[in-house]
CSV table of C-alpha atoms in Angstrom, one decimal:
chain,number,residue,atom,x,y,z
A,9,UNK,CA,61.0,-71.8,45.4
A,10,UNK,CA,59.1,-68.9,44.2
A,11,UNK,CA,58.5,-65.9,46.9
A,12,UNK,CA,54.8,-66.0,46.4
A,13,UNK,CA,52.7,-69.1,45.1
A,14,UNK,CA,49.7,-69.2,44.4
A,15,UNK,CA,46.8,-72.1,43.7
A,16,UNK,CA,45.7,-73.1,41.9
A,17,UNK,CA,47.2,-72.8,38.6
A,18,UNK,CA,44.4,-73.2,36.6
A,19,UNK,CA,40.7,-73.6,37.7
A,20,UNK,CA,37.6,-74.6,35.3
A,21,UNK,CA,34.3,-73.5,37.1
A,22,UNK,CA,30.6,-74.0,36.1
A,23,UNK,CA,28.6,-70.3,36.2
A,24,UNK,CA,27.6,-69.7,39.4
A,25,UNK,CA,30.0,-71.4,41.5
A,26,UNK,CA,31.7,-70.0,44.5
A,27,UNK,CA,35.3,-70.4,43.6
A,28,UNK,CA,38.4,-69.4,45.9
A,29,UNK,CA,42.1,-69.1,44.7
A,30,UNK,CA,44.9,-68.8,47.4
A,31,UNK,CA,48.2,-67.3,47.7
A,32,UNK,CA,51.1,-68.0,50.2
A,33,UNK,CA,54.1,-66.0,50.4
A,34,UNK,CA,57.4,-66.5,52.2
A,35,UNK,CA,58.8,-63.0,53.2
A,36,UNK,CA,57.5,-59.8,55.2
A,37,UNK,CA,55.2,-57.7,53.1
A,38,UNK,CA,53.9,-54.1,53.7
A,39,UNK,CA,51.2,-55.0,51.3
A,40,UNK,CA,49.8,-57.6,49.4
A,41,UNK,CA,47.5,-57.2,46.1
A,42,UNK,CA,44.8,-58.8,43.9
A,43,UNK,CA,45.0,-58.2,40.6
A,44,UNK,CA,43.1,-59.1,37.1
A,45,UNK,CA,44.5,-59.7,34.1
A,46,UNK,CA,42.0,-60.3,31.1
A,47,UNK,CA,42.8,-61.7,27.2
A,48,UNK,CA,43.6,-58.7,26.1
A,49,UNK,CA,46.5,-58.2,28.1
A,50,UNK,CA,45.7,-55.3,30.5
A,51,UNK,CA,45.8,-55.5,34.4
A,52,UNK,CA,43.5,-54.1,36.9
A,53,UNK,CA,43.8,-53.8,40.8
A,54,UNK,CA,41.7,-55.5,42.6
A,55,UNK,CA,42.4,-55.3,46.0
A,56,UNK,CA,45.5,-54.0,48.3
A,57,UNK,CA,45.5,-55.7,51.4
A,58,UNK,CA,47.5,-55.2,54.5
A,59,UNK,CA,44.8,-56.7,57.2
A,60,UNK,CA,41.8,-58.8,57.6
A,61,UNK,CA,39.3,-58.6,54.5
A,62,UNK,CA,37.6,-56.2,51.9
A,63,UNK,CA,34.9,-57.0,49.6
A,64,UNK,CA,34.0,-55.1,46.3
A,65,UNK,CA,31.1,-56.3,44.6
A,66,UNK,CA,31.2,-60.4,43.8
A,67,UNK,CA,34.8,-60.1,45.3
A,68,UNK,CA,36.1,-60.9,48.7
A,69,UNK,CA,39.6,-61.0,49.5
A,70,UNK,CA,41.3,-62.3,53.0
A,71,UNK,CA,44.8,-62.3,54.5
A,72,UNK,CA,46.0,-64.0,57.4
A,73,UNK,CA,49.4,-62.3,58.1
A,74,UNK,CA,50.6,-64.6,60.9
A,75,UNK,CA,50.2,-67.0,58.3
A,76,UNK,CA,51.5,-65.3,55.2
A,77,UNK,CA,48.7,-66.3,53.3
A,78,UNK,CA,45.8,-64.3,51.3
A,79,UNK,CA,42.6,-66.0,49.4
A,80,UNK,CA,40.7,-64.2,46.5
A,81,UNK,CA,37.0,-65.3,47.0
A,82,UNK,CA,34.5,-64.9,43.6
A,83,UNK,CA,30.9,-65.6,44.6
A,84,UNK,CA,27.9,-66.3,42.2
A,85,UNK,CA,31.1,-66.6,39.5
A,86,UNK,CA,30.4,-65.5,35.6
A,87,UNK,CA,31.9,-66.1,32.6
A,88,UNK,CA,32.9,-62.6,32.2
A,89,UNK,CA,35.1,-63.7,35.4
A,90,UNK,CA,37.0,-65.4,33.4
A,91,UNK,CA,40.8,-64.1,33.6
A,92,UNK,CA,43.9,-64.5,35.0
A,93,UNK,CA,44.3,-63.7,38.8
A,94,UNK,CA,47.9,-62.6,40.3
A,95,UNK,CA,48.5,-62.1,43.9
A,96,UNK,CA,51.3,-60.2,44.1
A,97,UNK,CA,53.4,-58.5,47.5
A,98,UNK,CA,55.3,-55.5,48.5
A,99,UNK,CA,58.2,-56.8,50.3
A,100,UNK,CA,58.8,-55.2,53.6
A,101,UNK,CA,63.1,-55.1,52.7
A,102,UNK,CA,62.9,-53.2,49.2
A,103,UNK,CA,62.8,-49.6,50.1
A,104,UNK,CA,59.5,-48.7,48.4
A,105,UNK,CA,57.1,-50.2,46.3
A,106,UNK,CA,58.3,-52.8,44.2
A,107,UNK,CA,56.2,-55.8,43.5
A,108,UNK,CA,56.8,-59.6,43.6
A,109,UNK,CA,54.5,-61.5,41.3
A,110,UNK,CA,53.0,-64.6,41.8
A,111,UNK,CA,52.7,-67.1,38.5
A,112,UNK,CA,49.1,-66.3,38.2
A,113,UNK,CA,46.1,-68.4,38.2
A,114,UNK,CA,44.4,-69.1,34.8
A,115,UNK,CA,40.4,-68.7,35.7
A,116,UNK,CA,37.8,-70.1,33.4
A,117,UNK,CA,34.2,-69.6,34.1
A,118,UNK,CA,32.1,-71.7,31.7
A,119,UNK,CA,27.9,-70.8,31.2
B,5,UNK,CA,38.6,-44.8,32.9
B,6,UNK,CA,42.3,-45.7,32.5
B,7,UNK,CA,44.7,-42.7,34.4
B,8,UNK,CA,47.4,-44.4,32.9
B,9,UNK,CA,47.6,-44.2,29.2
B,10,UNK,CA,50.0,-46.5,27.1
B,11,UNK,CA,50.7,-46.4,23.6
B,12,UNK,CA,50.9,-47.6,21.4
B,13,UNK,CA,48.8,-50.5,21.9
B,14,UNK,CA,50.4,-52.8,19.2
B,15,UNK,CA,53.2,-52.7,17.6
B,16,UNK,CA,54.6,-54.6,14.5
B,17,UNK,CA,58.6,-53.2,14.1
B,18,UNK,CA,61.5,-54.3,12.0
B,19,UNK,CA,64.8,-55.6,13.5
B,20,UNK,CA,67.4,-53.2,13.8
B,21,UNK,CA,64.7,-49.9,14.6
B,22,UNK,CA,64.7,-47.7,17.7
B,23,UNK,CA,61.7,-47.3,19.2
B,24,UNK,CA,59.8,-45.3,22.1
B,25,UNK,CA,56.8,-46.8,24.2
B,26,UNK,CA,55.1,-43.9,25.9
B,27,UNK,CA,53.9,-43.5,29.4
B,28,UNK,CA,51.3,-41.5,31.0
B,29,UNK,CA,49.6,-41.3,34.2
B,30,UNK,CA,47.5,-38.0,35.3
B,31,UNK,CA,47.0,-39.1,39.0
B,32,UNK,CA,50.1,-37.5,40.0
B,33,UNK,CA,51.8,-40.9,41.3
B,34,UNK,CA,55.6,-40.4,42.1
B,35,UNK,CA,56.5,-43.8,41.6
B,36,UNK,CA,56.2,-45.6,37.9
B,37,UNK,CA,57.6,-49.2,36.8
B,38,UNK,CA,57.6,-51.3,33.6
B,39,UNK,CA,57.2,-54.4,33.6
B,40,UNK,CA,57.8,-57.1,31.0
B,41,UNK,CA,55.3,-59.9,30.3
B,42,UNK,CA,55.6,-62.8,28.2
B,43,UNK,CA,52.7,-65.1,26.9
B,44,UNK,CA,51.3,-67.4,29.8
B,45,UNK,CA,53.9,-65.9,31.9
B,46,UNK,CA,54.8,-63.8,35.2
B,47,UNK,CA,55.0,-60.2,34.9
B,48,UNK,CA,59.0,-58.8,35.6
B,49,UNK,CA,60.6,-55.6,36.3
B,50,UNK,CA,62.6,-54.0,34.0
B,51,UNK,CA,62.4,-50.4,35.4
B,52,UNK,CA,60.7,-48.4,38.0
B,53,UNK,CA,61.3,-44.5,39.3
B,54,UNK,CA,60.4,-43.1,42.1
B,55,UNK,CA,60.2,-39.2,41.1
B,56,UNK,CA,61.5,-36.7,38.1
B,57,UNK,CA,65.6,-37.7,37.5
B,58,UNK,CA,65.7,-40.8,39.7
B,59,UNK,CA,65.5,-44.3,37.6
B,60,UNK,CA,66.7,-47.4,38.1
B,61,UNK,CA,66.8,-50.8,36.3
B,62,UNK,CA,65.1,-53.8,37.6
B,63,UNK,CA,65.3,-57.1,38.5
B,64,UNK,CA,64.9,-58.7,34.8
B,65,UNK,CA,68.2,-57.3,32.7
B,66,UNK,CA,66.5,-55.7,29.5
B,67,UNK,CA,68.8,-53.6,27.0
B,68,UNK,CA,65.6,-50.7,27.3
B,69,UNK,CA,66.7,-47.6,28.4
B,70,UNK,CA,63.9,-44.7,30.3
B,71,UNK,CA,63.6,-41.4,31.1
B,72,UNK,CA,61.6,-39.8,33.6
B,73,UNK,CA,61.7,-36.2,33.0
B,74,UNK,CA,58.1,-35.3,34.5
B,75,UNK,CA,56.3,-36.7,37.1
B,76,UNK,CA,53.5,-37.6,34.3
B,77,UNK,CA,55.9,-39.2,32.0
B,78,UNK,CA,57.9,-41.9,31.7
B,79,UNK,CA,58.7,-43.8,28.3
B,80,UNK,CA,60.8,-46.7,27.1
B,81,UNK,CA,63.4,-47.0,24.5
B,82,UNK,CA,64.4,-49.6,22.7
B,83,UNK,CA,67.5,-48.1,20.2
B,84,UNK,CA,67.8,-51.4,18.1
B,85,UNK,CA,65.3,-53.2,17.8
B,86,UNK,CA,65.5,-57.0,17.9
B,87,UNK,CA,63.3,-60.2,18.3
B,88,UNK,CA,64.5,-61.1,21.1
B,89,UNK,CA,62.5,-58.0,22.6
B,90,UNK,CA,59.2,-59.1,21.5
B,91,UNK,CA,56.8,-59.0,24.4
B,92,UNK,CA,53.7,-57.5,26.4
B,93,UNK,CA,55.2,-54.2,27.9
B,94,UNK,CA,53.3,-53.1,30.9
B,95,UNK,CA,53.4,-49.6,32.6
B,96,UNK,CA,52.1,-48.9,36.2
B,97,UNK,CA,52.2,-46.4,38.5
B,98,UNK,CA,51.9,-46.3,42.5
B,99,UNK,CA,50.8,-43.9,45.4
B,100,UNK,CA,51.7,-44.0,49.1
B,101,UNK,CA,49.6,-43.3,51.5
B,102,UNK,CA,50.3,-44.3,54.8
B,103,UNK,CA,52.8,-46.4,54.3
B,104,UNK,CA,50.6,-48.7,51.9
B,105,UNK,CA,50.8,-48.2,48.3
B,106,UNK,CA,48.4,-48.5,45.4
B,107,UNK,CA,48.8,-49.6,42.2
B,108,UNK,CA,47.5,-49.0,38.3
B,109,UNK,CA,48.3,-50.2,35.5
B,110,UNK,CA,48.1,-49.5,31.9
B,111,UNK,CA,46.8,-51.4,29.0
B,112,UNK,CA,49.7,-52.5,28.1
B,113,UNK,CA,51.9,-52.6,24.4
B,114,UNK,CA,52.0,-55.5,22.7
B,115,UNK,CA,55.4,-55.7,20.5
B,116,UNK,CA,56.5,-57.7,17.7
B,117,UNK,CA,60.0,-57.8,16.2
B,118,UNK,CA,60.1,-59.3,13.0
């Protein structure tokens, strides 16, 4: 069993729709992070979260740390949404920063 | 606007040929990592430093070998080439603040061994 999962795998959303994709993890974390991975291969950061909730734009992102589990929120979604989403974690027993990954969730966002 | 730079972006190699991917960040970060990616896959660890001199391998075994020699710099070596190897490298750095740590990640090199 994977350290962090995350669901679901792949979603298929009409524009517009409000679509949430979830992440549970299994260990202690110092930190736990949203990221974007478009086609072309590159990654972007969307959100680092320790507590609560943030919101950037069309993006809201939650953690419930009693219950070791974190939802990316997209509202009014877009095609140009359409990515792959990784929740990954910073494990509270490496010393440090390293990251665990999450499998990824394949987001398509159709007009 | 990337602060990490990675190049090159592709690159189509023969077996059997050493190669460098190369690493830059201008934010200052002290801590850097490569990860390994492959299609439709999760990303891995294959390295990661945490300042000038200190490197360490990761928790995918990968015959690459790094150097950080600056705080700006830290590239990948492959000395032979093979196809095993080919794959999406990814280069990130991190900050610390507070105990919570940021990340950002570069564009990535996309390597073929033929």
């Amino acid at each position: 069993k994977n350290e962090v999962e995350q669901s679901p795998q792949n979603l298929t959303a009409q524009e517009g729709e409000f679509i949430t994709i979830n992440c549970s993890y299994s260990v202690g974390i110092s930190a736990l992070h949203w990221l974007q991975q478009h086609p072309g291969g590159g990654i972007v950061s969307l959100f680092m979260l320790s507590s609560g909730k943030k919101k950037h734009g069309r993006l809201i992102a939650t953690i419930n740390i009693q219950e070791k589990h974190s939802s990316l929120h997209i509202t009014a979604s877009h095609p140009r949404d359409s990515a792959v989403y990784i929740c990954a974690v910073s494990p509270q027993v490496t010393s440090g920063s390293r990251l665990t990954f999450g499998e990824g969730t394949q987001l398509t966002v159709n007009p | 606007e990337a602060d990490i730079y990675q190049t090159p972006r592709y690159l189509v190699i023969g077996t059997g040929k050493k190669i460098t991917l190369e690493c830059s960040q201008t934010m200052g970060h002290d801590k850097m990592y490569w990860y390994q990616q492959d299609p439709g896959m999760e990303l891995h660890l294959i390295h990661y430093s945490y300042g000038v001199n200190s490197t360490e391998k990761g928790d995918l075994s990968s015959e690459s070998t790094v150097s950080r020699i600056r705080t700006e710099h830290f590239p990948l070596t492959l000395e032979s080439a093979r196809p095993s190897h080919t794959s999406q490298y990814l280069c990130a750095s991190s900050e610390s603040s507070g105990g919570y740590y940021g990340y950002t990640f570069g564009s990535g090199t996309r390597l073929t061994v033929v």
